[in-house]
Coordinates of C-alpha atoms and ligand atoms in Angstrom, one line a residue:
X1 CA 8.1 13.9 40.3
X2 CA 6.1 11.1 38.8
X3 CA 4.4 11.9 35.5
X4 CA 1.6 9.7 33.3
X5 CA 1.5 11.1 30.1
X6 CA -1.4 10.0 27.5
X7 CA -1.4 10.3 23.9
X8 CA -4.1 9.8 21.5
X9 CA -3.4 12.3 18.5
X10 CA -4.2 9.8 16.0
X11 CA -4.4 6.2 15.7
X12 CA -2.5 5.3 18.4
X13 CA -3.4 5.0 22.2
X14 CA -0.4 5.5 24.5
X15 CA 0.2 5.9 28.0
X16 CA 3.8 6.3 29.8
X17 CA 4.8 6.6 33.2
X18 CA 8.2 8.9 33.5
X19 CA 10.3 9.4 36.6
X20 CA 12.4 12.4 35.2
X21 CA 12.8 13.8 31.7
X22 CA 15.7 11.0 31.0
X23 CA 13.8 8.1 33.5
X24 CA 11.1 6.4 31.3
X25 CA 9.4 3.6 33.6
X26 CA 6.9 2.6 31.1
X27 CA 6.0 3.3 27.5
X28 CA 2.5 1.7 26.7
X29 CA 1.2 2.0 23.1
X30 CA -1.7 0.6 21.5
X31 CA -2.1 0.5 17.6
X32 CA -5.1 0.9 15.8
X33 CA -3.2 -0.7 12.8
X34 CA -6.2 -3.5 12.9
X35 CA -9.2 -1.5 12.6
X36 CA -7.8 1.0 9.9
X37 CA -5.6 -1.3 7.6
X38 CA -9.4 -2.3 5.2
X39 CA -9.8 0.9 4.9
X40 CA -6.2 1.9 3.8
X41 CA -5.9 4.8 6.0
X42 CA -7.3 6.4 9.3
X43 CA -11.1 6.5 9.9
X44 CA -11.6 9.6 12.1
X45 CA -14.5 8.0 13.7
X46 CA -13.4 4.6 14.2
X47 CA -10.3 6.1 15.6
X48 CA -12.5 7.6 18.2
X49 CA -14.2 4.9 18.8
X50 CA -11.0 2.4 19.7
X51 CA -9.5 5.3 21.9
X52 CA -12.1 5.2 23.7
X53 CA -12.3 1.7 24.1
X54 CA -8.0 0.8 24.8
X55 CA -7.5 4.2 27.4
X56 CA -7.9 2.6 30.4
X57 CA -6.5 -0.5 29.6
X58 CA -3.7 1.4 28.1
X59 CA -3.1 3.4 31.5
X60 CA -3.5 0.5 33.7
X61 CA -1.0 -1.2 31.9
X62 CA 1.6 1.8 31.4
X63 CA 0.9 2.1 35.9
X64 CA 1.5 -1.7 36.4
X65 CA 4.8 -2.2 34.0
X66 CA 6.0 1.5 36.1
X67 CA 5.0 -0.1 39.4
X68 CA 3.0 2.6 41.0
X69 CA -0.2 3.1 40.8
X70 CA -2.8 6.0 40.4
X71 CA -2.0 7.4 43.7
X72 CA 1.7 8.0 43.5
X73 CA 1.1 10.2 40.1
X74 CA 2.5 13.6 40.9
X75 CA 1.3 15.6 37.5
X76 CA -0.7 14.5 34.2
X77 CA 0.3 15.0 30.9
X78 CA -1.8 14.7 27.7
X79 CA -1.9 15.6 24.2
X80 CA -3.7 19.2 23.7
X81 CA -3.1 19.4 19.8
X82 CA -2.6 18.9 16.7
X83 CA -4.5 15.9 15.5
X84 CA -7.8 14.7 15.0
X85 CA -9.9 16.4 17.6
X86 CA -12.3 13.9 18.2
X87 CA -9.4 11.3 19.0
X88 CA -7.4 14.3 20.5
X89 CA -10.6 14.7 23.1
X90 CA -10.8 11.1 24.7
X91 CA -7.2 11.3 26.1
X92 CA -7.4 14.9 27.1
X93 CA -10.7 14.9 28.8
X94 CA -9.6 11.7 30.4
X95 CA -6.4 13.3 31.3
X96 CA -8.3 16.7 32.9
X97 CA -11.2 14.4 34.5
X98 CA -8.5 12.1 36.1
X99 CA -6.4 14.7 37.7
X100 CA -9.8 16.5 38.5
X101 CA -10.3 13.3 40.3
X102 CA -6.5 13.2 42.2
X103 CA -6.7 16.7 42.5
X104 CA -2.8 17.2 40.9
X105 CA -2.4 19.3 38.2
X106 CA -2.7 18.7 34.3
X107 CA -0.7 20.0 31.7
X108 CA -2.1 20.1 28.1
X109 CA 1.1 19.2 25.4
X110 CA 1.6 20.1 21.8
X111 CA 2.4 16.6 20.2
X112 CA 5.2 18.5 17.8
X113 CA 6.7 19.6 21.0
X114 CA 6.6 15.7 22.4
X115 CA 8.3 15.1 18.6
X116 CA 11.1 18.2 18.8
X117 CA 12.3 17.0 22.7
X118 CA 12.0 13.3 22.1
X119 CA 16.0 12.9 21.6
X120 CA 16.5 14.1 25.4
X121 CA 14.4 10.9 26.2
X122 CA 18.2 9.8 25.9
X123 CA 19.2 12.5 28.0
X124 CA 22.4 13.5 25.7
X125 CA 21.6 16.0 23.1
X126 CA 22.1 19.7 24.5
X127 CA 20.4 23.3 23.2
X128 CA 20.4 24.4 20.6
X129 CA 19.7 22.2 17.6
X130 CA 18.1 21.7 14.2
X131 CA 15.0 19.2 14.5
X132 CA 13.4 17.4 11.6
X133 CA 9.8 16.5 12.4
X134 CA 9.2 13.9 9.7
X135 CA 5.6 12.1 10.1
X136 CA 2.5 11.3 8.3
X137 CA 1.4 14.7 9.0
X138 CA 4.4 16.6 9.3
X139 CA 7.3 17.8 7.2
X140 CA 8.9 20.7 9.2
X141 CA 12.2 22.4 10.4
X142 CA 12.6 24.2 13.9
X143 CA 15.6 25.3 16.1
X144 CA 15.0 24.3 19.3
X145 CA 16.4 26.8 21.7
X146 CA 15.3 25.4 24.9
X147 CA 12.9 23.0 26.4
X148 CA 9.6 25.4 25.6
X149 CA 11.4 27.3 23.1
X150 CA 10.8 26.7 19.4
X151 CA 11.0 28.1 16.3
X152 CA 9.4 26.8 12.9
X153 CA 12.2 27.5 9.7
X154 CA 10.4 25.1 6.9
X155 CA 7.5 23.4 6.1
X156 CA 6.1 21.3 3.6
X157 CA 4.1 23.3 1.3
X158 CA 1.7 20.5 0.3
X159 CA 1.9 16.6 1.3
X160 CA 3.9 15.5 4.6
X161 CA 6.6 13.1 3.8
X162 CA 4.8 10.1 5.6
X163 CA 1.8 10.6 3.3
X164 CA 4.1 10.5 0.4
X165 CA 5.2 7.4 1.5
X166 CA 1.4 6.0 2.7
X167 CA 0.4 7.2 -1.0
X168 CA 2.5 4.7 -3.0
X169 CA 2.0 2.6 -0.8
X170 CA -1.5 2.4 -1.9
X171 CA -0.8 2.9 -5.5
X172 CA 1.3 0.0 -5.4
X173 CA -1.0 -1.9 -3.6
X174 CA 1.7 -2.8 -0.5
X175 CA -0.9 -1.8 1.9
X176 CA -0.8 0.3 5.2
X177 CA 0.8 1.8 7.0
X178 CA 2.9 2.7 3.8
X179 CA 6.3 3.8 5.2
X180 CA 7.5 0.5 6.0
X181 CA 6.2 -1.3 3.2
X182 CA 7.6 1.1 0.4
X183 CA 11.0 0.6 2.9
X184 CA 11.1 -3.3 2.4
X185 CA 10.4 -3.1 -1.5
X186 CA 13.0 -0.6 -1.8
X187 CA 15.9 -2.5 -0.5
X188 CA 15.2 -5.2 -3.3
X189 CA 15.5 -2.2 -5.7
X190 CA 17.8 0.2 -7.7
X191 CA 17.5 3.8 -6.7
X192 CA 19.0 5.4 -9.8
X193 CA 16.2 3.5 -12.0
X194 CA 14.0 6.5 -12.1
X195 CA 15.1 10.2 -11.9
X196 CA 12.0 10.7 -10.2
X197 CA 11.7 14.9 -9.2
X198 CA 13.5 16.5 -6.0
X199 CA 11.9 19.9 -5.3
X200 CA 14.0 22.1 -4.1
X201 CA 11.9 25.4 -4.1
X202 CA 15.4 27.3 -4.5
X203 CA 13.7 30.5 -5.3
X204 CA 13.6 31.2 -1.5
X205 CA 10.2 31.9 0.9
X206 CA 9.9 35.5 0.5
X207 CA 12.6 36.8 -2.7
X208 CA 14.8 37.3 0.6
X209 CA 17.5 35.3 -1.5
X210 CA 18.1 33.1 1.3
X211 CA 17.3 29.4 -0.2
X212 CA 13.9 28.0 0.8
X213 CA 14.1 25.1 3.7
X214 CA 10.2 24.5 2.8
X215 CA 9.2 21.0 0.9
X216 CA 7.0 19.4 -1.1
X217 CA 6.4 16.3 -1.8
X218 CA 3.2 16.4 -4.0
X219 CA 5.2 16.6 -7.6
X220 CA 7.3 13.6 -6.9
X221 CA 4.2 11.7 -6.0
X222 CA 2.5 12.5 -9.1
X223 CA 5.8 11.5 -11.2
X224 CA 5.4 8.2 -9.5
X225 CA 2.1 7.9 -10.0
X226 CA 2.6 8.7 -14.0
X227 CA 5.4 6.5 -14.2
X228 CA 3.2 3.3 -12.4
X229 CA 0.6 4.2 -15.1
X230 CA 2.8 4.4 -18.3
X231 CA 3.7 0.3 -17.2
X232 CA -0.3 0.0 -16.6
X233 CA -1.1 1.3 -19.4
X234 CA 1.0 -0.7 -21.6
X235 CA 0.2 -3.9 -19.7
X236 CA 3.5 -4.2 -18.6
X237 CA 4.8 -5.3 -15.2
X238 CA 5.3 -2.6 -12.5
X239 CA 9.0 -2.9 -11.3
X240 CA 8.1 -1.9 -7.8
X241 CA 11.1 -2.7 -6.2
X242 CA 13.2 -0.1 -8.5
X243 CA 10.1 2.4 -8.3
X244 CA 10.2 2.6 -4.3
X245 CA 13.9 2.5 -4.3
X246 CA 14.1 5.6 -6.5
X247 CA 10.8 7.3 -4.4
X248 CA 12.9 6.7 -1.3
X249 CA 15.7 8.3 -2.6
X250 CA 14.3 11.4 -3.4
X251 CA 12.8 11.7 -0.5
X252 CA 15.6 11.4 1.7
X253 CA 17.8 13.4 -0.5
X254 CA 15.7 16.4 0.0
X255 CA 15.1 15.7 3.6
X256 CA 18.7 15.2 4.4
X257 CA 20.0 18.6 1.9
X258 CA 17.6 20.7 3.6
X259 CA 18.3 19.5 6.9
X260 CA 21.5 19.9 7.1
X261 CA 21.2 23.5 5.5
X262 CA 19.0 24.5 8.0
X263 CA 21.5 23.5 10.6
X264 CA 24.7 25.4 8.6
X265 CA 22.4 28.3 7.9
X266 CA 21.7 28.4 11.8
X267 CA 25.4 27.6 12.8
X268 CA 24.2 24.2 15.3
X269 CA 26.4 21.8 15.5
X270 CA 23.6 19.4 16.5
X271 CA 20.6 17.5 14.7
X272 CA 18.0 15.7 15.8
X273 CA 15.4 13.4 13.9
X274 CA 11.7 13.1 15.3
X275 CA 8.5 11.6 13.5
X276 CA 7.9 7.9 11.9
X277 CA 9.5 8.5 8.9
X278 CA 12.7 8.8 11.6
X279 CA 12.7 5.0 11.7
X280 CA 13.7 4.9 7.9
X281 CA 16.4 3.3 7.8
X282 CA 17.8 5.0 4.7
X283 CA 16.9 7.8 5.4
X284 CA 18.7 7.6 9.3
X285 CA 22.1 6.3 7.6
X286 CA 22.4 8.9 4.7
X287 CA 21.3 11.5 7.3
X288 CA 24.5 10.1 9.5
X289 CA 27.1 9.7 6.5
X290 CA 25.8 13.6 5.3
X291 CA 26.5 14.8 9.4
X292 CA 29.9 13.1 9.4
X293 CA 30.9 15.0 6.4
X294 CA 29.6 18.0 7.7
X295 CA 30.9 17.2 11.5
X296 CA 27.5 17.6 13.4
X297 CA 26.3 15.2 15.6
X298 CA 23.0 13.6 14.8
X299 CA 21.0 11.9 17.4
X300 CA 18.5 9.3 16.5
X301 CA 15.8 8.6 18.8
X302 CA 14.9 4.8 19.0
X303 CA 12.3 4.2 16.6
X304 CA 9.9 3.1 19.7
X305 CA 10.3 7.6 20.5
X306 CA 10.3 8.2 16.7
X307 CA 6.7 7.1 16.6
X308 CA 3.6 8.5 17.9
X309 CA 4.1 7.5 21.8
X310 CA 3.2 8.9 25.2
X311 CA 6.9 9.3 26.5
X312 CA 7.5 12.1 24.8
X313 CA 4.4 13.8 25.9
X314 CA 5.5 13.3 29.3
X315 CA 8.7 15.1 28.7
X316 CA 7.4 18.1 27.2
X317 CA 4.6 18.4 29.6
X318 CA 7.3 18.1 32.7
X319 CA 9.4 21.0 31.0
X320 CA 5.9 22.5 30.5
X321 CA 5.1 22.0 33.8
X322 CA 8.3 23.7 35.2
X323 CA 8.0 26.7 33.0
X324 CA 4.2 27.4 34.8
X325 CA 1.9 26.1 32.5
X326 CA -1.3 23.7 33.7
X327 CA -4.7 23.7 31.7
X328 CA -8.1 24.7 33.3
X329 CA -10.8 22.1 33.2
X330 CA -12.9 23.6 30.1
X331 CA -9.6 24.0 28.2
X332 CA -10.1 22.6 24.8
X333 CA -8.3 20.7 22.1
X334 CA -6.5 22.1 19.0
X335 CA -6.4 20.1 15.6
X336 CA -3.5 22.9 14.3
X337 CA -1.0 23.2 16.4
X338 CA 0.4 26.8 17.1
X339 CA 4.2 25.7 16.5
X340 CA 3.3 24.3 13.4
Ligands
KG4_401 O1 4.8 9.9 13.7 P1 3.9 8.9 13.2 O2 3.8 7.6 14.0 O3 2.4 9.4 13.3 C1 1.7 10.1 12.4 O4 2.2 11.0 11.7 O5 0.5 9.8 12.4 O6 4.3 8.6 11.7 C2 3.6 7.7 10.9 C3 4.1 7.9 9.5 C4 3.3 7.1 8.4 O7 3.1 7.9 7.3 C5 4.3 5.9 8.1 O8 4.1 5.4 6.8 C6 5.6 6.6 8.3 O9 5.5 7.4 9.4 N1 6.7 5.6 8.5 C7 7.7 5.4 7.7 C8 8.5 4.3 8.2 N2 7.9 3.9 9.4 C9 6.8 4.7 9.5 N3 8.1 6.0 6.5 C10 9.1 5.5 5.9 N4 9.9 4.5 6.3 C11 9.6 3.9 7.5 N5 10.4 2.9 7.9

């Protein structure tokens, strides 16, 4: 069964062709880095605007690298929710109106699900296991019990990780996207410079007395922020390198505790990383050292799947797909997801 999946949650336009859940012929994405990066993060409107403009190109291209073309497309995948609707909308309604047009179905995808299935795009990891969805707008825990079967355990209470990282960016003026930026300056620095705050929210979700496996990441950003203006402030010079190194480390820490509590607390034996902040790549080898110890296997999507792309869509639309589910033309898209 041929699938073309399209994504356009956010700021990227993306298009994949897949021959099976594990047979990826294409994986098409088109960045939007150009048109956001004066404004030092995403312009809803803009990002509307560029979708609009790269979709077809982006599909044509994603059919030509697959070798098929529009008529050998079995099913259509898209991105339903979350994201910003008005970017959500051009690749959905394109999605319905093209399927409309080669009367095959269409199945409408939850871009957390594309994130929580996007290790089997290696075809190795089995049920069940703890996922960490770790984005620019997501910080969140699940077991994943099957190929449509989810369930939430943490959240982040206030920023997503991603934005964490996008916001010193900016402080530090290393531009956007963050992530990467604040990754480079960190390897040039020490991360025991600063004891900058880990929040581990031990007093548990509900007084249950089981220990929390929310997060938040908006303290630690304002201890950064207080620390870069205590240098400012005195005229001094910012030591960024040290300042991201330390950021990055209390990041991770918490991301990689809680993770791998989630996955005890749960008894899986397996992990799995989704999201942009995925291709960390502190983060990926203190996650592995902290699995080792613990003797779970982790499984690392390439950072090509950790990113927003249209493969993943394709993969949780197919298992979608199989378990029934197709949208009606005047379905609409979500901007919270229901999994989340
Ligand atoms: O999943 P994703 O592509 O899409 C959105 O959430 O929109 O994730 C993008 C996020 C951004 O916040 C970016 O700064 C972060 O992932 N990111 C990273 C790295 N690469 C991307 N964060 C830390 N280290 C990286 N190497």
């Amino acid at each position: 069964m041929l699938t073309l999946a399209i994504e356009s949650s956010c700021d990227d336009t993306a298009a994949a062709v897949l021959a099976s859940p594990d047979q990826v012929l294409s994986n098409v994405i088109s960045s939007q880095f150009e048109v956001h990066a004066p404004f030092g993060g995403i312009v809803p409107e803009l990002a509307s605007r560029a979708h609009i403009q790269a979709i077809w190109p982006v599909v044509n291209q994603a059919l030509a690298e697959a070798e098929v073309s529009l008529a050998d497309i079995d099913l259509i995948a898209a991105t339903q929710g979350p994201g910003l609707v008005g970017s959500l909308l051009v690749g959905f309604t394109f999605a319905k109106a093209l399927a409309m047009v080669l009367e095959i179905p269409c199945v409408g995808v939850d871009h957390m699900a594309g994130h929580l299935l996007s290790p089997l795009l290696a075809g190795k990891i089995s049920f069940p296991y703890t996922a960490l969805v770790v984005s620019g707008g997501n910080t969140s825990l699940f077991t994943v019990q099957g190929e449509t079967s989810f369930t939430r355990i943490g959240r982040t209470r206030d920023d997503a990780a991603g934005e964490a990282f996008d916001k010193v960016a900016k402080l530090l003026g290393l531009g956007y996207p963050g992530g990467p930026a604040v990754s480079r300056a960190a390897s040039q620095g020490d991360p025991e410079a600063f004891a900058f705050p880990r929040a581990w929210l031990d007093r548990g979700n509900s007084g249950s007395g089981k220990t929390s496996l929310d997060f938040s990441f908006s303290g630690l950003k304002t201890s950064v922020v207080n620390t870069v203006n205590q240098y400012r402030q005195k005229e001094q010079p910012v030591p960024v390198a040290d300042i991201c190194a330390s950021f990055e480390a209390a990041v991770v820490e918490v991301l990689v505790t809680k993770t791998i509590r989630a996955a005890r607390q749960n008894s899986h034996t397996r992990i799995a990383l989704g999201g942009g902040v995925a291709c960390n790549q502190y983060l990926r080898t203190e996650m592995e050292r902290a699995c080792r110890a613990n003797r779970i296997k982790l499984f690392l999507p390439d950072p090509i799947f950790c990113t927003d792309n249209a493969a993943m869509i394709g993969l949780a639309g197919l298992y979608s797909y199989r378990a029934g589910q197709v949208v009606a033309l005047d379905d609409d898209a979500y901007s919270r997801s229901p999994l989340y």
